[in-house]
Amino acid sequence: MARLTKVKTRPKGNETEILVLVNHPMETGNRVDKKTKEKIPAHFIQKMTFKVNGKQVAEADLGTAVSQNPLIGVRVKNAKKGAKVEVSWTDNKGEQGSANATV
Amino acid sequence: MNRLKRRTFLKGSLATGALAIAAGSGLLRPTEVLAASWPKDAFAGKDLQSAIQALFGSSDTQDSNAIDIKAPLQAENGAVVPVSATVSLPDVEGIGIFVEKNPSTLATAVSLSGASAYYSARIKMGKTSPVHVVVKSKGKLYSAKKTIKVTVGGCGG
């Protein structure tokens, strides 16, 4: 199932902020289903990589303590207009997603 | 219920053990572990010191005022707490956000290879707790903390 992934860039002074929003439940594995009394299995994003023009600039590790539908931001310096930003993620069930944007 | 808990605990500790053995035997250096796979043992750390130790390979941190944490003083909804950190230190390699009183202390971390020393995320918090940001710069660890109040129940206090 493809999940909605959005990448946005915005200028911050002489830096560019890359914001990523993923539509993801980020289930901790600690919650109990009220009807069945069974634990809801953990389901969360573990890795997120940020690339600018094909070069990796940052790699984030996410835990279960990241909120539902996570919004993650990093900043890069000297990103020229038209530079391609690519963000991809994988979760603990092997689901993957990616999105692109241009500065 | 109890049995379930024990089972998941056993499973978790087994997997962590295997990773620790791999790291300990020199097969994988800590930095490689960080780069190659999700740092499971760091996320399993139940207290601040062991989580920092597992993530950065050392828990020897130094307080620094070069780390600027932006977060609300009081969060009405512990499920979504926006936290961001701006670091004015040279050669920042990694930034980690730790919530002291969460079941798993490490919330999220980023390793930087070209991006600026900035990281932001929305995290979950079980209750009022100090949030620590630990930064690795030139092989040394620096930390700063900020206490965020969480009002459960949503009245806003």
GROMACS .gro file of N, CA, C and O in nm, chain A residues 10 15-17 19 21 25-28 30 32 37-39 44-47 50 55-77, chain B residues 1 4-5 8 33-39 43 55 70 79-81 86 99 102-125:
model
  344
   10ARG      N    1   1.151   2.503   0.166
   10ARG     CA    2   1.128   2.647   0.181
   10ARG      C    3   1.257   2.712   0.226
   10ARG      O    4   1.336   2.654   0.301
   15GLU      N    5   1.974   2.915   0.406
   15GLU     CA    6   1.960   2.770   0.404
   15GLU      C    7   1.824   2.733   0.346
   15GLU      O    8   1.737   2.818   0.331
   16THR      N    9   1.810   2.606   0.315
   16THR     CA   10   1.682   2.558   0.265
   16THR      C   11   1.632   2.447   0.357
   16THR      O   12   1.708   2.356   0.390
   17GLU      N   13   1.511   2.459   0.400
   17GLU     CA   14   1.455   2.357   0.486
   17GLU      C   15   1.379   2.255   0.402
   17GLU      O   16   1.302   2.291   0.314
   19LEU      N   17   1.109   1.968   0.436
   19LEU     CA   18   1.008   1.915   0.527
   19LEU      C   19   0.941   1.793   0.464
   19LEU      O   20   0.901   1.797   0.348
   21LEU      N   21   0.639   1.501   0.512
   21LEU     CA   22   0.520   1.457   0.583
   21LEU      C   23   0.478   1.322   0.526
   21LEU      O   24   0.461   1.308   0.406
   25PRO      N   25   0.066   0.544   1.045
   25PRO     CA   26   0.008   0.532   1.179
   25PRO      C   27   0.109   0.539   1.292
   25PRO      O   28   0.073   0.578   1.404
   26MET      N   29   0.234   0.501   1.271
   26MET     CA   30   0.338   0.501   1.375
   26MET      C   31   0.288   0.431   1.502
   26MET      O   32   0.287   0.488   1.611
   27GLU      N   33   0.247   0.309   1.487
   27GLU     CA   34   0.194   0.229   1.598
   27GLU      C   35   0.309   0.184   1.688
   27GLU      O   36   0.410   0.133   1.639
   28THR      N   37   0.294   0.203   1.821
   28THR     CA   38   0.407   0.173   1.910
   28THR      C   39   0.419   0.026   1.947
   28THR      O   40   0.523  -0.020   1.989
   30ASN      N   41   0.245  -0.086   2.194
   30ASN     CA   42   0.203  -0.088   2.334
   30ASN      C   43   0.053  -0.074   2.351
   30ASN      O   44  -0.001  -0.098   2.458
   32VAL      N   45  -0.349  -0.140   2.314
   32VAL     CA   46  -0.432  -0.260   2.314
   32VAL      C   47  -0.564  -0.227   2.244
   32VAL      O   48  -0.624  -0.122   2.268
   37LYS      N   49  -0.902  -0.695   2.286
   37LYS     CA   50  -0.804  -0.701   2.396
   37LYS      C   51  -0.667  -0.752   2.351
   37LYS      O   52  -0.591  -0.805   2.430
   38GLU      N   53  -0.642  -0.742   2.224
   38GLU     CA   54  -0.511  -0.785   2.176
   38GLU      C   55  -0.424  -0.664   2.149
   38GLU      O   56  -0.473  -0.556   2.119
   39LYS      N   57  -0.295  -0.687   2.157
   39LYS     CA   58  -0.204  -0.576   2.132
   39LYS      C   59  -0.201  -0.544   1.984
   39LYS      O   60  -0.200  -0.634   1.900
   44PHE      N   61   0.598   0.122   1.246
   44PHE     CA   62   0.650   0.258   1.244
   44PHE      C   63   0.766   0.271   1.146
   44PHE      O   64   0.830   0.173   1.109
   45ILE      N   65   0.791   0.391   1.105
   45ILE     CA   66   0.901   0.419   1.012
   45ILE      C   67   1.033   0.411   1.088
   45ILE      O   68   1.044   0.458   1.201
   46GLN      N   69   1.130   0.345   1.029
   46GLN     CA   70   1.260   0.332   1.096
   46GLN      C   71   1.367   0.420   1.034
   46GLN      O   72   1.451   0.476   1.102
   47LYS      N   73   1.366   0.426   0.902
   47LYS     CA   74   1.475   0.496   0.833
   47LYS      C   75   1.418   0.599   0.738
   47LYS      O   76   1.317   0.575   0.672
   50PHE      N   77   1.762   1.146   0.312
   50PHE     CA   78   1.743   1.271   0.239
   50PHE      C   79   1.855   1.285   0.137
   50PHE      O   80   1.972   1.274   0.172
   55LYS      N   81   2.290   1.306  -0.396
   55LYS     CA   82   2.388   1.285  -0.290
   55LYS      C   83   2.317   1.285  -0.155
   55LYS      O   84   2.238   1.373  -0.125
   56GLN      N   85   2.347   1.182  -0.075
   56GLN     CA   86   2.281   1.173   0.055
   56GLN      C   87   2.334   1.281   0.149
   56GLN      O   88   2.454   1.296   0.167
   57VAL      N   89   2.244   1.358   0.208
   57VAL     CA   90   2.287   1.463   0.302
   57VAL      C   91   2.252   1.430   0.446
   57VAL      O   92   2.317   1.477   0.538
   58ALA      N   93   2.152   1.347   0.466
   58ALA     CA   94   2.116   1.313   0.603
   58ALA      C   95   2.038   1.182   0.604
   58ALA      O   96   1.972   1.146   0.506
   59GLU      N   97   2.051   1.112   0.717
   59GLU     CA   98   1.977   0.987   0.734
   59GLU      C   99   1.920   0.987   0.874
   59GLU      O  100   1.992   0.997   0.973
   60ALA      N  101   1.789   0.976   0.885
   60ALA     CA  102   1.725   0.982   1.016
   60ALA      C  103   1.680   0.844   1.060
   60ALA      O  104   1.635   0.764   0.979
   61ASP      N  105   1.696   0.817   1.189
   61ASP     CA  106   1.643   0.696   1.251
   61ASP      C  107   1.523   0.736   1.334
   61ASP      O  108   1.534   0.822   1.421
   62LEU      N  109   1.411   0.673   1.310
   62LEU     CA  110   1.291   0.709   1.385
   62LEU      C  111   1.252   0.595   1.478
   62LEU      O  112   1.270   0.478   1.444
   63GLY      N  113   1.200   0.631   1.593
   63GLY     CA  114   1.152   0.531   1.687
   63GLY      C  115   1.002   0.538   1.700
   63GLY      O  116   0.936   0.615   1.631
   64THR      N  117   0.950   0.461   1.794
   64THR     CA  118   0.805   0.461   1.811
   64THR      C  119   0.756   0.590   1.875
   64THR      O  120   0.638   0.617   1.877
   65ALA      N  121   0.848   0.669   1.930
   65ALA     CA  122   0.807   0.793   1.996
   65ALA      C  123   0.793   0.909   1.899
   65ALA      O  124   0.780   1.023   1.941
   66VAL      N  125   0.796   0.880   1.772
   66VAL     CA  126   0.768   0.987   1.675
   66VAL      C  127   0.618   0.983   1.649
   66VAL      O  128   0.557   0.877   1.640
   67SER      N  129   0.559   1.101   1.639
   67SER     CA  130   0.414   1.108   1.634
   67SER      C  131   0.356   1.047   1.507
   67SER      O  132   0.426   1.026   1.409
   68GLN      N  133   0.227   1.022   1.512
   68GLN     CA  134   0.155   0.974   1.396
   68GLN      C  135   0.166   1.076   1.284
   68GLN      O  136   0.172   1.195   1.310
   69ASN      N  137   0.168   1.029   1.161
   69ASN     CA  138   0.188   1.116   1.045
   69ASN      C  139   0.307   1.209   1.068
   69ASN      O  140   0.291   1.330   1.079
   70PRO      N  141   0.426   1.152   1.078
   70PRO     CA  142   0.542   1.232   1.119
   70PRO      C  143   0.576   1.345   1.021
   70PRO      O  144   0.562   1.329   0.901
   71LEU      N  145   0.618   1.454   1.080
   71LEU     CA  146   0.667   1.567   1.003
   71LEU      C  147   0.813   1.586   1.044
   71LEU      O  148   0.842   1.616   1.158
   72ILE      N  149   0.903   1.563   0.951
   72ILE     CA  150   1.045   1.567   0.982
   72ILE      C  151   1.110   1.676   0.898
   72ILE      O  152   1.078   1.693   0.781
   73GLY      N  153   1.198   1.751   0.960
   73GLY     CA  154   1.264   1.858   0.885
   73GLY      C  155   1.414   1.856   0.901
   73GLY      O  156   1.465   1.832   1.009
   74VAL      N  157   1.486   1.879   0.792
   74VAL     CA  158   1.630   1.903   0.797
   74VAL      C  159   1.659   2.026   0.712
   74VAL      O  160   1.575   2.068   0.632
   75ARG      N  161   1.779   2.081   0.729
   75ARG     CA  162   1.815   2.197   0.649
   75ARG      C  163   1.944   2.171   0.572
   75ARG      O  164   2.031   2.102   0.621
   76VAL      N  165   1.952   2.227   0.455
   76VAL     CA  166   2.076   2.217   0.378
   76VAL      C  167   2.121   2.357   0.338
   76VAL      O  168   2.040   2.447   0.321
   77LYS      N  169   2.254   2.368   0.325
   77LYS     CA  170   2.311   2.495   0.283
   77LYS      C  171   2.335   2.490   0.132
   77LYS      O  172   2.357   2.384   0.076
  104MET      N  173  -0.193  -1.176   2.975
  104MET     CA  174  -0.139  -1.039   2.963
  104MET      C  175   0.006  -1.037   3.003
  104MET      O  176   0.093  -0.993   2.931
  107LEU      N  177   0.218  -1.238   2.764
  107LEU     CA  178   0.241  -1.165   2.640
  107LEU      C  179   0.357  -1.070   2.656
  107LEU      O  180   0.447  -1.063   2.574
  108LYS      N  181   0.354  -0.999   2.767
  108LYS     CA  182   0.458  -0.899   2.793
  108LYS      C  183   0.593  -0.965   2.798
  108LYS      O  184   0.689  -0.919   2.741
  111THR      N  185   0.719  -1.066   2.450
  111THR     CA  186   0.774  -0.958   2.368
  111THR      C  187   0.905  -0.911   2.426
  111THR      O  188   0.998  -0.878   2.354
  136VAL      N  189   2.733   0.041   1.245
  136VAL     CA  190   2.601  -0.005   1.287
  136VAL      C  191   2.499   0.106   1.264
  136VAL      O  192   2.392   0.086   1.210
  137LEU      N  193   2.540   0.225   1.302
  137LEU     CA  194   2.452   0.340   1.289
  137LEU      C  195   2.416   0.365   1.143
  137LEU      O  196   2.303   0.395   1.108
  138ALA      N  197   2.516   0.350   1.057
  138ALA     CA  198   2.493   0.382   0.917
  138ALA      C  199   2.420   0.269   0.845
  138ALA      O  200   2.339   0.294   0.758
  139ALA      N  201   2.449   0.145   0.885
  139ALA     CA  202   2.400   0.033   0.807
  139ALA      C  203   2.257  -0.005   0.843
  139ALA      O  204   2.178  -0.040   0.758
  140SER      N  205   2.224  -0.003   0.971
  140SER     CA  206   2.092  -0.052   1.006
  140SER      C  207   2.032   0.033   1.116
  140SER      O  208   2.098   0.112   1.181
  141TRP      N  209   1.907   0.010   1.139
  141TRP     CA  210   1.836   0.082   1.242
  141TRP      C  211   1.892   0.045   1.379
  141TRP      O  212   1.901  -0.073   1.413
  142PRO      N  213   1.934   0.142   1.462
  142PRO     CA  214   1.999   0.110   1.590
  142PRO      C  215   1.901   0.061   1.694
  142PRO      O  216   1.858   0.134   1.781
  146PHE      N  217   1.725   0.228   2.057
  146PHE     CA  218   1.584   0.257   2.078
  146PHE      C  219   1.528   0.174   2.194
  146PHE      O  220   1.427   0.207   2.252
  158LEU      N  221   2.360   0.471   2.116
  158LEU     CA  222   2.352   0.544   1.989
  158LEU      C  223   2.487   0.602   1.947
  158LEU      O  224   2.530   0.587   1.834
  173LYS      N  225   1.390   2.427   2.022
  173LYS     CA  226   1.263   2.498   2.010
  173LYS      C  227   1.151   2.398   2.036
  173LYS      O  228   1.134   2.301   1.964
  182ALA      N  229   0.059   1.352   2.221
  182ALA     CA  230   0.078   1.269   2.103
  182ALA      C  231   0.150   1.343   1.992
  182ALA      O  232   0.208   1.281   1.904
  183VAL      N  233   0.142   1.474   1.993
  183VAL     CA  234   0.208   1.553   1.888
  183VAL      C  235   0.278   1.671   1.953
  183VAL      O  236   0.215   1.769   1.988
  184VAL      N  237   0.408   1.658   1.975
  184VAL     CA  238   0.485   1.767   2.033
  184VAL      C  239   0.594   1.807   1.933
  184VAL      O  240   0.685   1.728   1.906
  189THR      N  241   1.848   2.356   1.673
  189THR     CA  242   1.945   2.421   1.587
  189THR      C  243   2.076   2.422   1.663
  189THR      O  244   2.080   2.462   1.779
  202VAL      N  245   1.362   1.160   2.508
  202VAL     CA  246   1.261   1.200   2.605
  202VAL      C  247   1.282   1.113   2.728
  202VAL      O  248   1.268   0.992   2.723
  205ASN      N  249   0.994   0.866   2.863
  205ASN     CA  250   0.920   0.780   2.773
  205ASN      C  251   0.962   0.634   2.792
  205ASN      O  252   1.073   0.609   2.839
  206PRO      N  253   0.875   0.538   2.756
  206PRO     CA  254   0.913   0.397   2.769
  206PRO      C  255   1.043   0.366   2.694
  206PRO      O  256   1.127   0.291   2.743
  207SER      N  257   1.059   0.419   2.575
  207SER     CA  258   1.189   0.407   2.510
  207SER      C  259   1.240   0.550   2.495
  207SER      O  260   1.177   0.634   2.433
  208THR      N  261   1.355   0.574   2.557
  208THR     CA  262   1.402   0.711   2.574
  208THR      C  263   1.433   0.782   2.443
  208THR      O  264   1.400   0.898   2.426
  209LEU      N  265   1.497   0.711   2.351
  209LEU     CA  266   1.534   0.774   2.225
  209LEU      C  267   1.409   0.790   2.138
  209LEU      O  268   1.340   0.693   2.110
  210ALA      N  269   1.381   0.912   2.100
  210ALA     CA  270   1.267   0.934   2.012
  210ALA      C  271   1.311   0.922   1.867
  210ALA      O  272   1.258   0.843   1.791
  211THR      N  273   1.410   0.999   1.831
  211THR     CA  274   1.458   0.994   1.695
  211THR      C  275   1.598   1.054   1.688
  211THR      O  276   1.638   1.130   1.775
  212ALA      N  277   1.671   1.016   1.587
  212ALA     CA  278   1.806   1.066   1.569
  212ALA      C  279   1.833   1.084   1.422
  212ALA      O  280   1.769   1.021   1.338
  213VAL      N  281   1.928   1.169   1.390
  213VAL     CA  282   1.963   1.188   1.250
  213VAL      C  283   2.115   1.190   1.239
  213VAL      O  284   2.184   1.239   1.329
  214SER      N  285   2.166   1.126   1.137
  214SER     CA  286   2.310   1.138   1.111
  214SER      C  287   2.326   1.223   0.986
  214SER      O  288   2.263   1.200   0.884
  215LEU      N  289   2.411   1.323   0.999
  215LEU     CA  290   2.422   1.423   0.894
  215LEU      C  291   2.546   1.400   0.809
  215LEU      O  292   2.653   1.367   0.860
  216SER      N  293   2.530   1.414   0.680
  216SER     CA  294   2.644   1.403   0.589
  216SER      C  295   2.631   1.510   0.483
  216SER      O  296   2.614   1.483   0.366
  217GLY      N  297   2.632   1.634   0.528
  217GLY     CA  298   2.622   1.743   0.432
  217GLY      C  299   2.513   1.843   0.467
  217GLY      O  300   2.523   1.960   0.434
  218ALA      N  301   2.410   1.796   0.537
  218ALA     CA  302   2.303   1.888   0.574
  218ALA      C  303   2.348   1.975   0.692
  218ALA      O  304   2.442   1.940   0.763
  219SER      N  305   2.281   2.086   0.715
  219SER     CA  306   2.317   2.174   0.826
  219SER      C  307   2.275   2.112   0.958
  219SER      O  308   2.195   2.018   0.962
  220ALA      N  309   2.329   2.169   1.066
  220ALA     CA  310   2.305   2.116   1.199
  220ALA      C  311   2.168   2.159   1.249
  220ALA      O  312   2.154   2.247   1.332
  221TYR      N  313   2.068   2.097   1.192
  221TYR     CA  314   1.931   2.130   1.229
  221TYR      C  315   1.847   2.004   1.215
  221TYR      O  316   1.869   1.924   1.125
  222TYR      N  317   1.753   1.985   1.305
  222TYR     CA  318   1.665   1.870   1.294
  222TYR      C  319   1.532   1.904   1.360
  222TYR      O  320   1.531   1.966   1.466
  223SER      N  321   1.425   1.868   1.298
  223SER     CA  322   1.296   1.890   1.362
  223SER      C  323   1.208   1.769   1.341
  223SER      O  324   1.217   1.700   1.239
  224ALA      N  325   1.126   1.741   1.441
  224ALA     CA  326   1.034   1.628   1.432
  224ALA      C  327   0.919   1.651   1.528
  224ALA      O  328   0.929   1.731   1.621
  225ARG      N  329   0.813   1.580   1.504
  225ARG     CA  330   0.702   1.583   1.599
  225ARG      C  331   0.707   1.452   1.676
  225ARG      O  332   0.707   1.345   1.617
  226ILE      N  333   0.713   1.463   1.808
  226ILE     CA  334   0.730   1.343   1.887
  226ILE      C  335   0.612   1.320   1.981
  226ILE      O  336   0.532   1.409   2.005
  227LYS      N  337   0.609   1.196   2.035
  227LYS     CA  338   0.507   1.162   2.134
  227LYS      C  339   0.570   1.169   2.271
  227LYS      O  340   0.685   1.132   2.290
  228MET      N  341   0.494   1.214   2.369
  228MET     CA  342   0.542   1.216   2.507
  228MET      C  343   0.436   1.160   2.598
  228MET      O  344   0.320   1.203   2.594
   0.00000   0.00000   0.00000
